[in-house]
XYZ file of C-alpha atoms in Angstrom:
247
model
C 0.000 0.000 0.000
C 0.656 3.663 -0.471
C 2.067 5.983 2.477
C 0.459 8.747 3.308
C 3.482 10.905 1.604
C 2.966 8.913 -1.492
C -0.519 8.586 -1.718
C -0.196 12.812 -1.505
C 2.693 13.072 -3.793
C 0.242 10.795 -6.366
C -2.796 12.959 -5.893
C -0.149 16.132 -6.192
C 0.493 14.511 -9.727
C -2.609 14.324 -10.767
C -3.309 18.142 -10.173
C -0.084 18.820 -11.807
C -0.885 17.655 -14.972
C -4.561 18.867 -14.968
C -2.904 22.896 -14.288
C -0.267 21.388 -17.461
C -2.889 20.700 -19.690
C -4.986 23.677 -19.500
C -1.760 25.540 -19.919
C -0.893 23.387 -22.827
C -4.364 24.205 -24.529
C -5.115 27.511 -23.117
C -7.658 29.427 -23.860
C -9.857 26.386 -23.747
C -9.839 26.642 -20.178
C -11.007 29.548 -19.872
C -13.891 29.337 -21.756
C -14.835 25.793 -22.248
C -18.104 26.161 -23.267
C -17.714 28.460 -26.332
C -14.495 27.902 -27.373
C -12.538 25.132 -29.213
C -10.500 23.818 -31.718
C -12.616 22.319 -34.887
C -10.258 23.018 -37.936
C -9.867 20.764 -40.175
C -13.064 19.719 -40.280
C -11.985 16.719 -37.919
C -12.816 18.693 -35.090
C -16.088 19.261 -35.498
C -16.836 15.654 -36.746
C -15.079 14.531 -33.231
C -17.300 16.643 -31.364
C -20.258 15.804 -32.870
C -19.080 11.619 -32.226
C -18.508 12.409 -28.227
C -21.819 13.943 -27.839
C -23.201 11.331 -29.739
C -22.169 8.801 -27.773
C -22.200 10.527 -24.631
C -25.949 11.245 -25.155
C -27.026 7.118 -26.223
C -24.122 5.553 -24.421
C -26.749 4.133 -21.726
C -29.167 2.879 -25.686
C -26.903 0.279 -26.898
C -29.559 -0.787 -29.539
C -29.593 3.378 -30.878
C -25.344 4.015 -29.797
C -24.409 3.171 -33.550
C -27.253 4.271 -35.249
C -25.960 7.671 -35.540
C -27.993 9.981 -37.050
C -25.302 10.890 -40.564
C -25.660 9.172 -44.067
C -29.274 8.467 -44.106
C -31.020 5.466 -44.802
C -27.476 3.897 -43.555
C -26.927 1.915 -40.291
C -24.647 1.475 -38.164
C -23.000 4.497 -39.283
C -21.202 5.994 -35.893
C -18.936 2.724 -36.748
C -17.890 4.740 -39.738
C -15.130 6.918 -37.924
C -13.750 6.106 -34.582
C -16.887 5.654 -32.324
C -14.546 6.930 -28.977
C -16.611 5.066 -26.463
C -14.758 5.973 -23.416
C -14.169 9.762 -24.455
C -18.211 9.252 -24.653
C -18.512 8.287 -20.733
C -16.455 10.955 -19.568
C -18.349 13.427 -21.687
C -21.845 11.894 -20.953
C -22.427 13.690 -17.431
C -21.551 17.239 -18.704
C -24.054 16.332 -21.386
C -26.654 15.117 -18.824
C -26.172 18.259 -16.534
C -27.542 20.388 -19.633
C -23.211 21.143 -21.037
C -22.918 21.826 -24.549
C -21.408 19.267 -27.145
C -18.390 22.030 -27.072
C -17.628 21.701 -23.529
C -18.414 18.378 -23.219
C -15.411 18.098 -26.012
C -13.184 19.950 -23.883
C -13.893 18.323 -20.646
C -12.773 15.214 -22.697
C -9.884 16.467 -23.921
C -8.236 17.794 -20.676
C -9.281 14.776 -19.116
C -7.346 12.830 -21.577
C -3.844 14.788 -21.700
C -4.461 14.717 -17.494
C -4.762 10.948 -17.233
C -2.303 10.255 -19.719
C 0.831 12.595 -18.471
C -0.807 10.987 -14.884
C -0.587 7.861 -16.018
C 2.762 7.643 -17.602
C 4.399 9.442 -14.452
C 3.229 6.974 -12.317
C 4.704 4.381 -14.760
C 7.688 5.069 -14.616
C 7.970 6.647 -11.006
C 6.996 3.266 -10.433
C 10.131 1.794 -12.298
C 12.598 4.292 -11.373
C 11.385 5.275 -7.967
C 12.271 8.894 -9.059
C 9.592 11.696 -9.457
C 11.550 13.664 -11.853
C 11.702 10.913 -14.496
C 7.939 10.132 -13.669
C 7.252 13.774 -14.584
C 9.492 14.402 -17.485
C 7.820 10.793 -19.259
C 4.512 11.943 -18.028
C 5.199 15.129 -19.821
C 6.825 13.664 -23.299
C 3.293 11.315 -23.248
C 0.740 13.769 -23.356
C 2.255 16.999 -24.076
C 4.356 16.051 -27.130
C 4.545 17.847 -30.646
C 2.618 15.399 -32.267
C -0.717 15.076 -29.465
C -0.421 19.127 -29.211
C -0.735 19.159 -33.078
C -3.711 17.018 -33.039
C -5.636 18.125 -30.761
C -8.650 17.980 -32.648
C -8.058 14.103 -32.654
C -9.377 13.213 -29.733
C -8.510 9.609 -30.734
C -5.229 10.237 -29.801
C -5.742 12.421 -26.597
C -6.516 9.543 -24.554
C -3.386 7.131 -23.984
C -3.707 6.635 -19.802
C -4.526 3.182 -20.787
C -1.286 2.330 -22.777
C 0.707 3.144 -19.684
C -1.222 0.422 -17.686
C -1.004 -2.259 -20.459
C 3.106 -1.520 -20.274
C 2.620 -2.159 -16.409
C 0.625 -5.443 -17.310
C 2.980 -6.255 -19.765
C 6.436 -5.954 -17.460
C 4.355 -7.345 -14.426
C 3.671 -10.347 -16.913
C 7.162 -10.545 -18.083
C 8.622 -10.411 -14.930
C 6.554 -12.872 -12.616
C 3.977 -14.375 -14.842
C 0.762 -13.934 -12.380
C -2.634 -14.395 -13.313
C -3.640 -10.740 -12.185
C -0.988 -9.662 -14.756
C -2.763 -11.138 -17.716
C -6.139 -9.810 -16.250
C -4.911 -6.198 -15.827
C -3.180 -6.749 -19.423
C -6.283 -8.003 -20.618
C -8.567 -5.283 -19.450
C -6.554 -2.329 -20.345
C -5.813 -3.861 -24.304
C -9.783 -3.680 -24.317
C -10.691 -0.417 -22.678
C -7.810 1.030 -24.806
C -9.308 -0.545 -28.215
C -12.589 1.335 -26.841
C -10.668 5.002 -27.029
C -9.016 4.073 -30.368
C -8.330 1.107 -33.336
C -5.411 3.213 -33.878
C -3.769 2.641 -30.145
C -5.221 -1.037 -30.263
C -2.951 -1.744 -33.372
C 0.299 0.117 -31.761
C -0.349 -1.589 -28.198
C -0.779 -4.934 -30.025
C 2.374 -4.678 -31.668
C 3.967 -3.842 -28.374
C 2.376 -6.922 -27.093
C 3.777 -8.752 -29.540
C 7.285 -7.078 -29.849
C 7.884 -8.047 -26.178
C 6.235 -11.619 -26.619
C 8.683 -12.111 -28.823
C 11.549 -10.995 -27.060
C 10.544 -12.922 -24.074
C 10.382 -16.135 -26.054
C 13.842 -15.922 -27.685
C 14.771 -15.199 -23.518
C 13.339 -18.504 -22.125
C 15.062 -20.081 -25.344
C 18.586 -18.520 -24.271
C 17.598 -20.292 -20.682
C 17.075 -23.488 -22.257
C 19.125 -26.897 -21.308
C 22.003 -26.732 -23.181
C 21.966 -23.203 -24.617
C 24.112 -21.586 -22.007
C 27.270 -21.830 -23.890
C 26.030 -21.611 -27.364
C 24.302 -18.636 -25.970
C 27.409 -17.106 -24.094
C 26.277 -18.521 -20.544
C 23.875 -18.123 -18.350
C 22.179 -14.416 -17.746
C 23.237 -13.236 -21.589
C 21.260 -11.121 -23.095
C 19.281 -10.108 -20.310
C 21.947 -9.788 -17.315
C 20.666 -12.027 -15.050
C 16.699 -12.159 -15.068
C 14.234 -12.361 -12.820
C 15.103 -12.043 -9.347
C 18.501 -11.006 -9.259
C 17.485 -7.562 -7.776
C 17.243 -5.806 -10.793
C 14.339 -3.202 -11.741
C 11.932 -5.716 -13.393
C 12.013 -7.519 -9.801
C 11.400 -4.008 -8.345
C 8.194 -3.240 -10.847
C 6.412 -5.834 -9.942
């Protein structure tokens, strides 16, 4: 569990990054109602999606029968349908907020949890809060996500921190709440964006990889042919190194 000094230093974080990301937008923040972002065109089309689902998230039988390209079904499954940017946007909707701030709530909510997410990642790896908060701030507030912020698509990526978590927990001691959280996070993930499914899959797959031609290298009779025992890694699992530590 979390001591009181770290459970404050995590919550400190969090407000960090929400002050960064209204900077990092600003003016949005200061009028999030009426203002926003909707050149080129995908803008607009992404607000219109999030209210969309944010207002028929809780009519699965009407959520993808959007109401563009008539006498066509199905058609919110024509464009990213941003499911989860939906949620977060569906109370603002329901308290009587406009499509444009319920856009904007979204938005900052997604640059927050991601820079949040990935500082935790790797404060959790290093044990150092100044790596956690320069990764936390290369993840969200980066020249590519700052030049697409009209994508919301690609404003949400809290989730890929947790399925690198997953992933190293996995690597590194193989438990069945590993694979859960791994599990979980690929699909909540998928539910932001196809795009981020298809990067964190190859990641997933990249490091599945890698962690086969490992155990291989550990094999009966590959320790010389391989250059001993530990090459290529340095040792493994539970020789006090920082994949022990992670988990």
């Amino acid at each position: 569990m979390l001591s009181f000094n770290h459970t404050r230093a995590v919550v400190l974080a969090l407000g960090v990054f929400l002050l960064l990301s209204a900077a990092h937008t600003w003016p949005l923040a200061a009028a999030p109602s009426h203002w926003s972002r909707t050149d080129p065109g995908d803008g607009a089309l992404n607000t219109w999606a999030v209210a969309w689902v944010g207002h028929n998230l809780l009519q699965p039988s009407k959520l993808f029968e959007a109401n563009i390209f008539y006498p066509e079904h199905l058609t919110l499954a024509y464009s990213e349908a941003m499911l989860v940017q939906g949620a977060i946007a569906a109370p603002v909707l329901a308290a009587g907020g406009s499509a444009v701030l319920a856009y904007n709530v979204a938005l900052l909510a997604g640059l927050t949890l991601t820079g949040w997410a990935f500082c935790l990642l790797v404060w959790r790896w290093t044990d150092n809060w100044i790596a956690g908060y320069v990764a936390g701030s290369l993840a969200a507030f980066n020249a590519f996500s700052l030049a697409h912020v009209t994508h919301m698509q690609f404003q949400h990526v809290e989730f890929f921190a947790v399925i690198l978590f997953a992933l190293d927990a996995l690597v590194t001691a193989g438990t069945m709440r590993a694979v859960v959280v791994l599990a979980v996070s690929m699909a909540v993930q998928a539910l932001t964006s196809i795009y981020l499914l298809v990067y964190a899959t190859w990641v997933c797959g990249a490091a599945g990889r890698r962690e086969v031609h490992i155990e291989a290298q550990r094999a009966p009779g590959c320790s010389k042919a391989c250059g001993g025992p530990g090459h290529g890694r340095g040792g493994r699992r539970g020789d006090g190194g920082r994949a022990e530590r992670a988990v």
